[in-house]
XYZ file of C-alpha atoms in Angstrom:
728
model
C 135.113 93.634 92.404
C 136.735 96.420 90.360
C 135.799 100.102 90.654
C 133.430 100.018 87.674
C 131.513 97.025 89.056
C 131.322 98.429 92.544
C 129.873 101.789 91.494
C 127.750 100.665 88.544
C 125.705 98.003 90.319
C 123.622 99.009 93.339
C 122.056 95.754 94.385
C 118.690 95.996 96.082
C 116.040 93.350 96.646
C 114.200 94.653 93.585
C 117.336 94.711 91.417
C 118.259 91.213 92.550
C 114.878 89.854 91.468
C 115.000 91.671 88.161
C 118.538 90.487 87.399
C 117.882 86.920 88.513
C 114.927 86.640 86.141
C 117.088 87.313 83.080
C 119.240 84.861 81.180
C 122.306 86.700 82.444
C 121.110 86.178 86.002
C 121.431 82.471 85.486
C 118.706 81.296 87.895
C 116.349 78.557 86.760
C 113.344 80.490 88.048
C 113.627 82.590 84.903
C 112.627 79.560 82.895
C 109.705 78.776 85.152
C 107.872 82.059 84.590
C 108.816 83.191 81.066
C 105.706 85.364 80.753
C 106.073 87.120 84.092
C 107.610 90.316 82.711
C 104.868 90.722 80.093
C 102.126 89.823 82.560
C 102.450 92.990 84.624
C 98.942 94.100 85.358
C 99.581 96.440 88.262
C 101.705 99.451 87.531
C 104.892 100.336 89.352
C 102.944 103.348 90.600
C 99.499 101.901 91.283
C 98.130 105.295 92.364
C 98.730 106.898 88.962
C 95.653 108.614 87.477
C 97.393 110.042 84.396
C 96.023 107.862 81.628
C 95.472 108.085 77.874
C 92.169 106.246 77.979
C 88.640 107.404 78.665
C 87.206 107.355 82.140
C 83.634 106.110 82.088
C 83.166 106.548 85.826
C 85.448 106.954 88.826
C 86.070 103.206 88.954
C 86.612 102.366 85.285
C 88.844 103.602 82.496
C 89.010 102.046 79.042
C 92.042 102.552 76.830
C 91.976 102.512 73.013
C 93.422 98.960 72.893
C 90.490 97.721 75.055
C 92.558 97.526 78.222
C 90.202 98.084 81.146
C 91.683 99.742 84.217
C 89.645 99.117 87.353
C 90.399 101.176 90.416
C 90.558 99.517 93.818
C 89.778 101.560 96.918
C 90.833 98.856 99.386
C 94.446 98.138 100.320
C 96.224 95.077 98.933
C 98.187 93.530 101.772
C 98.203 89.963 100.532
C 94.496 89.231 100.890
C 93.771 89.370 97.146
C 91.526 92.427 96.880
C 93.398 93.607 93.778
C 91.791 90.621 92.078
C 88.482 90.011 93.859
C 87.227 93.592 93.695
C 88.009 94.032 89.970
C 86.230 90.700 89.429
C 83.062 92.198 90.914
C 83.245 95.211 88.591
C 84.153 93.083 85.576
C 81.229 90.734 86.246
C 78.829 93.541 85.433
C 80.983 95.297 82.859
C 81.171 92.260 80.589
C 84.776 92.979 79.593
C 87.585 90.643 78.615
C 89.185 89.620 81.932
C 92.512 89.038 80.186
C 92.646 92.772 79.455
C 91.893 93.979 82.992
C 94.418 95.945 85.020
C 94.034 97.166 88.583
C 95.282 100.323 90.235
C 94.670 102.124 93.495
C 91.969 104.736 93.822
C 93.262 107.879 95.517
C 92.190 109.370 98.814
C 92.651 112.904 97.498
C 90.103 112.299 94.757
C 87.775 110.707 97.281
C 88.044 113.923 99.305
C 87.567 116.198 96.287
C 84.575 114.305 94.936
C 82.526 113.828 98.080
C 83.427 110.231 98.945
C 83.145 108.941 95.383
C 84.877 105.660 96.384
C 82.456 105.077 99.295
C 84.890 103.334 101.656
C 88.682 103.190 101.544
C 89.523 101.736 104.948
C 90.522 98.076 104.794
C 89.611 96.064 107.863
C 86.860 94.073 109.484
C 86.977 91.594 106.586
C 84.780 94.076 104.745
C 86.340 94.505 101.307
C 83.800 92.302 99.523
C 80.889 92.271 101.939
C 80.763 96.054 102.323
C 81.713 97.005 98.751
C 80.136 94.380 96.500
C 76.859 96.121 95.719
C 78.293 99.509 94.772
C 81.104 97.861 92.785
C 78.546 95.852 90.859
C 76.634 99.098 90.326
C 79.786 100.793 88.960
C 80.287 97.978 86.453
C 76.627 97.949 85.436
C 76.651 101.739 85.007
C 79.605 101.584 82.625
C 78.159 98.637 80.685
C 74.834 100.365 80.032
C 76.567 103.555 78.950
C 78.744 101.601 76.515
C 75.649 99.920 75.107
C 73.865 103.247 74.712
C 76.907 104.718 72.970
C 76.933 101.850 70.463
C 73.173 101.998 69.944
C 73.474 105.705 69.256
C 76.062 105.115 66.544
C 73.913 102.471 64.901
C 70.660 104.359 65.493
C 69.066 101.305 67.067
C 67.385 100.585 70.385
C 69.762 99.770 73.263
C 67.486 96.820 74.029
C 68.560 95.227 70.742
C 72.212 95.212 71.845
C 74.193 93.036 74.229
C 77.756 92.842 75.493
C 80.203 90.029 74.820
C 83.716 89.896 76.233
C 84.579 93.563 75.768
C 82.347 94.286 72.764
C 78.856 95.618 72.217
C 76.966 93.488 69.697
C 73.836 94.329 67.699
C 72.121 90.974 67.526
C 69.999 91.577 64.417
C 72.789 92.809 62.151
C 75.765 91.100 63.749
C 77.604 94.412 63.989
C 79.946 94.938 66.931
C 82.102 97.659 68.435
C 84.933 97.225 70.897
C 84.859 98.965 74.273
C 87.984 100.893 73.302
C 86.134 102.338 70.303
C 83.109 103.318 72.397
C 84.666 104.632 75.594
C 84.818 108.311 74.570
C 81.133 108.362 73.645
C 80.149 106.305 76.686
C 81.843 108.819 78.974
C 79.377 111.476 77.738
C 76.249 109.376 78.359
C 74.071 110.270 81.335
C 71.724 107.616 82.669
C 68.252 108.476 83.884
C 68.420 105.821 86.601
C 70.799 103.260 88.031
C 70.680 99.929 86.188
C 69.839 96.748 88.039
C 72.713 94.545 89.152
C 73.023 90.801 88.749
C 71.911 88.269 91.305
C 74.262 85.394 92.166
C 72.451 82.962 89.850
C 73.422 85.217 86.929
C 77.148 85.393 87.684
C 79.564 84.144 85.051
C 82.877 85.474 86.438
C 82.299 85.740 90.179
C 82.869 82.351 91.747
C 85.665 81.288 89.407
C 89.113 80.497 90.866
C 91.243 83.097 89.053
C 94.959 83.760 89.437
C 95.770 86.937 91.330
C 96.568 90.040 89.302
C 99.269 91.193 91.716
C 101.313 87.974 91.572
C 103.351 88.620 88.370
C 104.712 92.042 89.407
C 105.565 90.693 92.830
C 107.399 87.755 91.293
C 109.673 90.019 89.256
C 110.100 92.679 91.936
C 108.191 95.377 90.057
C 105.414 95.891 92.606
C 105.864 98.966 94.771
C 105.827 98.547 98.528
C 106.233 101.584 100.722
C 109.785 100.669 101.628
C 110.768 100.634 97.918
C 110.138 104.351 97.357
C 113.066 106.433 96.118
C 112.747 110.178 95.491
C 115.237 112.786 94.283
C 117.131 114.449 97.150
C 115.573 112.024 99.624
C 117.078 111.574 103.076
C 116.497 108.885 105.694
C 115.350 108.920 109.277
C 115.455 106.595 112.262
C 113.279 107.396 115.269
C 113.308 106.481 118.938
C 110.489 106.931 121.426
C 110.370 106.209 125.132
C 110.584 102.465 125.906
C 107.720 102.934 128.377
C 104.482 103.918 126.677
C 103.425 107.408 127.683
C 106.947 108.464 128.618
C 108.827 111.373 127.102
C 112.280 112.736 126.443
C 113.922 114.459 129.389
C 117.083 115.409 127.500
C 119.465 114.313 124.756
C 123.022 115.254 123.800
C 123.072 116.141 120.103
C 126.741 117.036 120.347
C 127.656 113.377 120.858
C 126.857 112.590 117.215
C 127.718 115.948 115.670
C 130.063 115.512 112.718
C 129.255 111.831 112.142
C 129.389 110.925 108.487
C 126.110 111.591 106.682
C 124.204 112.921 109.683
C 122.009 115.879 108.722
C 119.839 116.716 111.714
C 118.363 115.640 115.018
C 114.606 116.294 115.147
C 112.334 116.147 118.196
C 109.166 114.105 117.623
C 106.241 113.343 119.891
C 107.524 111.196 122.744
C 111.017 110.900 121.298
C 113.661 112.016 118.853
C 114.746 111.198 115.281
C 118.079 111.319 113.494
C 118.191 112.230 109.796
C 121.052 111.153 107.529
C 121.871 110.504 103.895
C 121.618 106.726 104.448
C 119.305 104.793 106.731
C 122.138 102.805 108.286
C 123.948 106.010 109.203
C 120.778 107.439 110.724
C 120.170 104.239 112.675
C 123.735 103.985 113.993
C 123.849 107.659 114.934
C 120.570 107.279 116.815
C 121.992 104.293 118.700
C 124.884 106.496 119.825
C 122.741 109.487 120.762
C 122.573 109.792 124.568
C 118.899 110.125 125.536
C 117.541 110.492 129.068
C 113.924 109.366 129.336
C 111.193 110.428 131.721
C 109.479 107.042 131.895
C 106.660 108.102 134.185
C 104.724 106.019 136.745
C 104.108 103.125 134.329
C 107.797 102.173 134.627
C 106.877 100.106 137.685
C 104.407 97.822 135.865
C 104.826 94.256 134.640
C 102.886 91.490 132.911
C 102.849 89.497 136.151
C 101.021 92.381 137.792
C 98.653 92.730 134.820
C 97.760 89.022 134.983
C 96.711 89.362 138.614
C 94.890 92.644 137.995
C 92.801 91.277 135.123
C 91.715 88.242 137.104
C 90.894 90.442 140.099
C 88.829 92.701 137.844
C 86.467 89.789 137.160
C 85.128 90.239 140.714
C 84.636 93.978 140.290
C 81.944 96.172 138.737
C 80.755 95.180 135.261
C 78.202 96.153 132.652
C 75.821 93.481 131.384
C 75.950 93.096 127.604
C 73.397 90.274 127.430
C 70.961 88.668 129.853
C 68.370 86.021 129.123
C 66.577 84.003 131.788
C 67.351 83.518 135.476
C 71.074 82.817 135.512
C 71.422 82.580 139.287
C 68.684 79.951 139.542
C 70.089 78.059 136.579
C 73.574 77.897 138.078
C 72.108 76.194 141.146
C 70.084 73.707 139.127
C 72.733 71.416 137.735
C 76.303 70.154 137.661
C 78.694 73.142 137.958
C 81.601 73.743 135.601
C 83.745 76.861 136.159
C 86.911 78.060 134.423
C 89.000 81.168 133.780
C 90.769 81.651 130.455
C 93.558 84.151 129.822
C 94.965 85.689 126.656
C 98.101 87.876 126.491
C 98.936 91.000 124.559
C 100.007 90.156 120.996
C 102.037 92.073 118.420
C 100.960 92.312 114.795
C 104.463 91.462 113.543
C 103.932 92.196 109.828
C 106.719 91.004 107.561
C 107.430 94.563 106.428
C 108.180 96.884 109.381
C 106.404 100.231 109.421
C 107.766 102.885 107.096
C 106.675 106.123 105.474
C 108.147 108.550 102.974
C 106.938 112.134 103.390
C 107.661 115.316 101.468
C 106.347 118.505 103.021
C 106.667 121.634 100.902
C 104.859 124.933 100.965
C 101.317 124.236 99.866
C 101.749 120.469 99.369
C 102.232 117.327 101.428
C 102.943 114.044 99.670
C 102.995 110.668 101.398
C 104.179 107.313 100.070
C 103.355 104.341 102.282
C 101.296 101.201 102.635
C 98.278 102.083 104.743
C 95.054 100.253 105.508
C 93.245 103.566 105.756
C 94.308 106.176 103.166
C 91.396 108.472 104.071
C 92.494 108.614 107.707
C 96.152 108.860 106.677
C 95.302 111.945 104.622
C 93.691 113.610 107.634
C 96.609 112.618 109.901
C 99.139 114.074 107.478
C 97.185 117.311 107.169
C 97.014 117.706 110.946
C 100.713 116.882 111.433
C 101.788 119.328 108.719
C 99.315 122.038 109.725
C 97.715 122.272 106.273
C 94.192 121.738 104.904
C 93.433 118.122 103.862
C 93.022 119.319 100.281
C 96.790 119.928 100.152
C 97.674 116.302 100.949
C 98.276 113.483 98.476
C 98.479 109.884 99.719
C 100.241 107.508 97.346
C 99.154 104.160 98.718
C 101.539 101.293 98.020
C 101.305 97.558 98.510
C 101.474 96.580 102.168
C 104.055 94.195 103.567
C 101.391 92.740 105.842
C 98.909 94.673 107.936
C 96.721 92.542 110.251
C 95.256 95.789 111.646
C 98.536 97.553 112.512
C 98.579 99.674 109.372
C 95.094 101.020 110.070
C 96.535 103.666 112.415
C 99.717 105.238 111.104
C 102.056 106.429 113.859
C 104.967 106.302 111.422
C 103.232 108.791 109.111
C 102.971 111.471 111.810
C 106.661 111.065 112.618
C 107.704 111.211 108.944
C 105.685 114.378 108.302
C 107.138 116.037 111.392
C 110.689 115.212 110.290
C 110.207 116.261 106.650
C 108.683 119.558 107.740
C 111.718 120.177 109.973
C 114.419 119.388 107.389
C 112.663 120.606 104.227
C 113.414 117.457 102.250
C 111.629 114.250 101.310
C 112.275 111.848 104.188
C 111.977 108.099 104.334
C 111.389 106.955 107.896
C 111.889 103.254 108.590
C 111.084 101.543 111.861
C 113.412 98.682 112.692
C 111.909 95.344 113.655
C 112.630 96.197 117.275
C 110.869 99.558 116.925
C 107.894 97.804 115.374
C 107.721 95.119 118.051
C 108.223 97.407 121.034
C 106.015 100.295 119.897
C 103.112 98.408 118.400
C 99.467 98.845 119.346
C 98.766 95.357 120.618
C 95.967 92.825 120.740
C 94.328 93.472 124.135
C 95.070 91.287 127.119
C 91.990 89.538 128.518
C 90.753 87.352 131.350
C 87.424 85.569 130.780
C 85.507 83.678 133.452
C 82.850 81.076 132.727
C 80.359 79.691 135.177
C 77.904 77.088 133.921
C 75.637 74.320 135.129
C 74.514 71.266 133.196
C 71.170 69.518 133.441
C 70.735 65.763 133.386
C 70.632 65.879 129.573
C 74.019 67.637 129.470
C 72.595 70.924 128.221
C 73.475 74.125 130.078
C 70.830 75.265 132.521
C 72.743 78.524 132.760
C 75.942 80.159 131.548
C 77.479 83.271 133.074
C 80.416 84.861 131.246
C 82.537 87.771 132.454
C 85.302 89.302 130.373
C 87.916 91.814 131.514
C 89.658 93.240 128.470
C 91.300 96.403 127.194
C 89.155 98.927 125.330
C 90.475 99.587 121.833
C 88.380 102.713 121.365
C 89.576 104.249 124.628
C 93.184 103.377 123.842
C 92.958 105.021 120.413
C 91.174 108.050 121.832
C 88.184 107.413 119.603
C 85.673 107.552 122.433
C 85.047 106.968 126.113
C 82.647 104.041 125.565
C 80.422 105.575 128.203
C 78.000 102.650 128.303
C 80.914 100.357 129.226
C 80.289 97.879 126.414
C 82.638 97.805 123.442
C 81.328 95.585 120.633
C 84.716 94.005 119.957
C 85.119 93.170 123.653
C 82.058 90.901 123.682
C 81.919 89.722 120.068
C 81.473 85.977 119.938
C 80.337 85.965 123.568
C 77.225 88.147 123.642
C 76.176 86.571 120.343
C 77.364 83.022 121.044
C 75.384 80.494 118.990
C 75.026 77.866 121.716
C 71.672 77.408 123.382
C 71.496 77.752 127.150
C 68.363 77.987 129.276
C 69.759 81.190 130.802
C 72.695 83.321 129.689
C 74.454 86.410 131.020
C 77.510 88.128 129.529
C 79.227 90.908 131.486
C 81.897 93.313 130.253
C 84.697 94.969 132.211
C 86.797 97.367 130.143
C 90.238 97.603 131.723
C 93.145 99.428 130.136
C 96.766 99.709 131.184
C 99.411 102.062 129.790
C 99.996 99.552 126.964
C 98.263 100.781 123.782
C 95.858 98.305 122.176
C 94.272 98.107 118.767
C 92.685 95.873 116.174
C 94.504 92.578 115.625
C 93.469 90.074 112.983
C 89.934 88.982 114.026
C 89.883 91.556 116.852
C 87.920 90.419 119.935
C 87.007 87.103 118.370
C 90.638 86.031 118.632
C 90.622 85.799 122.426
C 86.886 85.191 122.876
C 86.755 82.165 120.568
C 89.768 80.645 122.334
C 88.010 80.962 125.668
C 84.480 80.004 124.620
C 85.435 77.046 122.438
C 87.774 75.746 125.117
C 85.012 76.004 127.693
C 82.460 74.315 125.430
C 84.870 71.385 125.236
C 85.000 71.357 129.016
C 81.198 71.184 129.086
C 81.292 68.346 126.556
C 83.689 66.445 128.795
C 81.442 67.047 131.810
C 78.451 65.830 129.794
C 80.317 62.706 128.685
C 80.241 63.598 124.985
C 82.850 64.348 122.344
C 83.320 67.915 121.153
C 81.675 67.474 117.768
C 78.493 65.791 118.983
C 78.106 68.076 121.963
C 78.312 71.157 119.745
C 75.776 69.556 117.420
C 73.436 69.197 120.377
C 73.761 72.847 121.425
C 73.433 74.123 117.845
C 70.172 72.404 116.993
C 68.014 74.639 114.827
C 71.027 76.383 113.247
C 71.409 74.694 109.855
C 74.341 76.846 108.718
C 76.409 75.937 111.789
C 75.408 72.293 111.506
C 76.413 72.141 107.841
C 79.883 73.413 108.745
C 80.165 71.011 111.683
C 79.058 67.986 109.691
C 81.449 68.824 106.869
C 84.258 69.068 109.401
C 83.427 65.703 110.927
C 83.286 64.012 107.533
C 86.386 65.607 106.013
C 88.570 65.301 109.120
C 87.887 61.591 109.779
C 86.630 62.657 113.193
C 85.867 59.162 114.466
C 89.013 57.535 113.089
C 91.295 56.350 115.924
C 94.671 58.017 116.373
C 97.850 56.561 117.877
C 98.877 57.292 121.445
C 100.220 60.799 121.855
C 98.036 62.173 119.056
C 94.716 63.954 119.326
C 92.011 65.843 117.496
C 90.306 69.031 118.559
C 87.401 70.965 117.120
C 86.246 74.572 117.295
C 83.686 76.660 115.428
C 83.118 80.392 115.468
C 81.241 83.058 113.541
C 82.880 86.421 112.933
C 82.447 89.119 110.302
C 79.419 87.298 108.936
C 81.282 84.033 108.274
C 81.193 80.713 110.097
C 84.488 78.845 110.197
C 85.029 75.500 111.853
C 88.406 73.834 112.203
C 89.607 70.423 113.267
C 93.229 70.093 114.321
C 95.136 66.844 114.331
C 98.405 66.943 116.261
C 101.051 64.963 118.070
C 102.559 65.684 121.496
C 105.931 64.067 122.067
C 106.941 62.603 125.459
C 109.052 65.749 125.923
C 105.946 67.897 125.475
C 106.756 69.139 121.973
C 103.617 69.945 119.956
C 103.505 69.217 116.230
C 100.336 70.258 114.433
C 100.048 67.751 111.613
C 96.792 68.632 109.904
C 94.116 71.318 109.935
C 90.753 70.835 108.242
C 88.657 73.967 107.821
C 85.039 74.324 106.728
C 83.815 77.786 105.761
C 80.403 79.331 105.176
C 80.682 82.902 103.936
C 77.460 82.628 101.945
C 79.007 83.390 98.563
C 82.584 83.647 97.402
C 84.057 85.898 94.699
C 87.319 84.050 94.094
C 87.581 80.582 95.671
C 91.333 80.557 95.106
C 91.993 83.638 97.228
C 89.375 82.562 99.774
C 91.305 79.344 100.392
C 94.565 81.319 100.571
C 93.031 83.564 103.204
C 91.928 80.672 105.375
C 95.399 79.138 105.129
C 96.967 82.484 106.036
C 94.594 82.957 108.972
C 95.335 79.457 110.261
C 99.101 79.997 110.202
C 98.774 83.462 111.758
C 96.562 82.128 114.543
C 98.785 79.099 115.006
C 101.774 81.382 115.598
C 99.843 83.174 118.326
C 98.559 79.986 119.931
C 101.914 78.245 120.061
C 104.290 81.128 120.735
C 102.667 84.563 120.834
C 102.955 86.865 123.831
C 104.106 90.375 124.503
C 105.387 90.732 128.045
C 106.030 93.896 130.015
C 108.897 94.394 132.452
C 109.485 97.736 134.180
C 106.834 99.215 131.929
C 108.556 98.292 128.646
C 108.050 95.527 126.086
C 110.574 92.715 126.467
C 110.357 91.171 122.987
C 112.185 92.797 120.092
C 112.514 90.467 117.122
C 111.571 87.052 115.813
C 114.146 85.374 118.031
C 112.051 86.120 121.124
C 108.677 86.699 119.448
C 108.437 83.460 117.526
C 106.161 82.831 114.580
C 105.292 79.570 112.881
C 107.944 78.518 110.390
C 107.559 76.182 107.444
C 108.475 73.268 109.687
C 105.621 74.231 112.028
C 103.065 74.591 109.245
C 100.594 71.720 108.976
C 98.757 70.370 105.980
C 95.711 72.645 105.619
C 92.541 71.555 103.857
C 89.782 74.078 103.228
C 86.212 73.197 102.281
C 83.706 75.856 101.240
C 80.236 75.077 102.598
C 78.338 77.981 101.061
C 74.787 78.623 102.227
C 74.143 81.290 99.574
C 71.048 83.433 99.882
C 71.654 87.009 100.949
C 74.717 86.140 103.007
C 78.052 87.686 102.026
C 80.534 87.198 104.846
C 84.105 88.363 105.200
C 87.020 85.999 104.632
C 90.267 87.668 105.748
C 89.887 87.227 109.510
C 87.317 84.499 110.340
C 89.842 81.684 109.880
C 91.950 82.899 112.819
C 89.626 82.550 115.867
C 89.020 78.767 115.751
C 92.638 77.638 115.443
C 93.840 78.313 119.026
C 90.934 76.490 120.723
C 91.067 73.649 118.213
C 94.776 73.161 118.985
C 94.205 73.300 122.744
C 91.258 70.915 122.526
C 93.411 68.522 120.487
C 96.149 68.726 123.123
C 93.604 67.785 125.782
C 92.477 64.872 123.619
C 96.090 63.725 123.281
C 97.330 64.344 126.838
C 94.381 65.020 129.143
C 95.880 68.432 129.993
C 93.591 71.449 129.664
C 95.170 74.716 128.509
C 93.400 77.850 129.714
C 96.176 80.410 129.230
C 98.139 81.122 126.066
C 100.707 80.719 124.641
C 101.089 76.956 124.619
C 104.893 77.208 124.829
C 104.527 78.192 128.507
C 102.720 74.948 129.398
C 104.630 71.833 130.419
C 103.114 69.056 128.317
C 105.782 66.438 128.922
C 104.551 63.005 129.890
C 105.972 63.301 133.379
C 104.241 66.567 134.162
């Protein structure tokens, strides 16, 4: 390459996509999506509030050409909220969906205007179920104001007008005005009361499978992720913290990297040190050559082997009872006993995009560019780290390269603010994959013991459950959980749907030095694995198959039975399979949604597991966009399958062993089964979440299928650690 070529073309991932989608780029994909460039519906800066149109309320702006900009307060991390939430607003607004654009609402405005966006944290599968009503109200508010504006121009009653695809129409005269013509007047209208919102039987847009608004800009590389941010005079930082959680820096020799090309500064941060340079690679390499002596503290003597023993031992210690019905002790002595202990390891979030944050701290202003699941909390964190009032902070939320809970608490933000404040420049901090893997906040480790007895009819006469698990709230410092019962620790257990003559669920909160946090589906991830595995053990003891036994214990629960029966029908439950193959079933309710899954798999004579097919049945009550709902179930299945087959974070000498995808495996395309999703919607007042509920059933369904195929019961994950070969 000559000098002109080498200096004129700076090839990035974004530039590559843009170039490859032109005729000059020469790739055939350019012919596949000829409209992609003109279909951009999310701006390169989705936080931008500087518009030429008229804002009717905080959620809706209408431009003169009838483009409707709908603001989204939740974070788009692949789950489709940049489409589903605007659909809810547009349902009431009555606009032309083809002219809808979406952009992020801003946390700074939410602060200034007394929580005008209601909720901005994205988690708990709550985007639709916790936002739907006030988003409908925002759309209805704007629609009525547009109608009143038109009626005022025509000097007619608003009751004589209706809306039609972005226009207000006067039925008697046939006159109409476009939303773009009315927006300025509508913005001045004040309503005496809030208008009524539609009921599901009145929906015309909600429930339709619509293409996602964020797909076109992502296809052409125009969508902004946090890692894509470039600012004038920006520098780069790489950070290192103690390999053992809770440790600190004893000393470091800055002189060892003094004079290295591009190195600007070495900055102390909480628990570690950062190197700042004019390029990230130079910062990273300088940090690798910086001699650091760590004070690892007493936790340096711990290991996963020790934790495994400690968690099981804790099951015999003091506990707090989360649920008790009937005489459990008498019931356990009144039938055939079945006992088991299930174990689940720590898990990393492993998002595709490692953590990163760009911060610019100046006098009187702090600006942050990142992908965060909680912009409100990020604003407060930045203010505290910079030592300024929250009103001086601006969070520019970007698209997230995966979250799964990890981007709900932003350790990288605090580091970036600290570094920018020290060097006086905008700083982009990037965690490497190894940083991300070894300094995550993990899914808690757990040990869960079941004791049950079956009567002559196979039904449980009693079930006693004890769980020993890490407290997320204590780990995050959000509270002491003084009553000893954390809701996430017992979710799916204390509210299990299965009928037993007597039931007791006990909780033991046990933390180590390893930080824990929300992981996709939170406590349901480990609790469903344990409970649904144990229910299969009870089915075996009762001489019944997993589907029919669950049906027996779920009598009187029509929503669960509808999901189960759909699963049985769609999965060919009773169809024989060849030797070495098996089916397994699991069902679980989380975040207001019931999801059942049947797994069909093959176990080779060498013990290799190949999941061939997954059939899912879902009851979330109602669904906004069936297309994204199905995508979410597929995503949750693959995410949970990765954890079931391969996932574990192990500790040796106090530090995390795994560092990248070579030793923390995830499911690849070759591991991905055919996934079929069936919506079994019960309707009514039920609006369940969809982002997480597909994850809990997959691990137990896989393990139950392995038992069906091999006769070997798996009670500890991951499956890769179990010898399933025919000779075992």
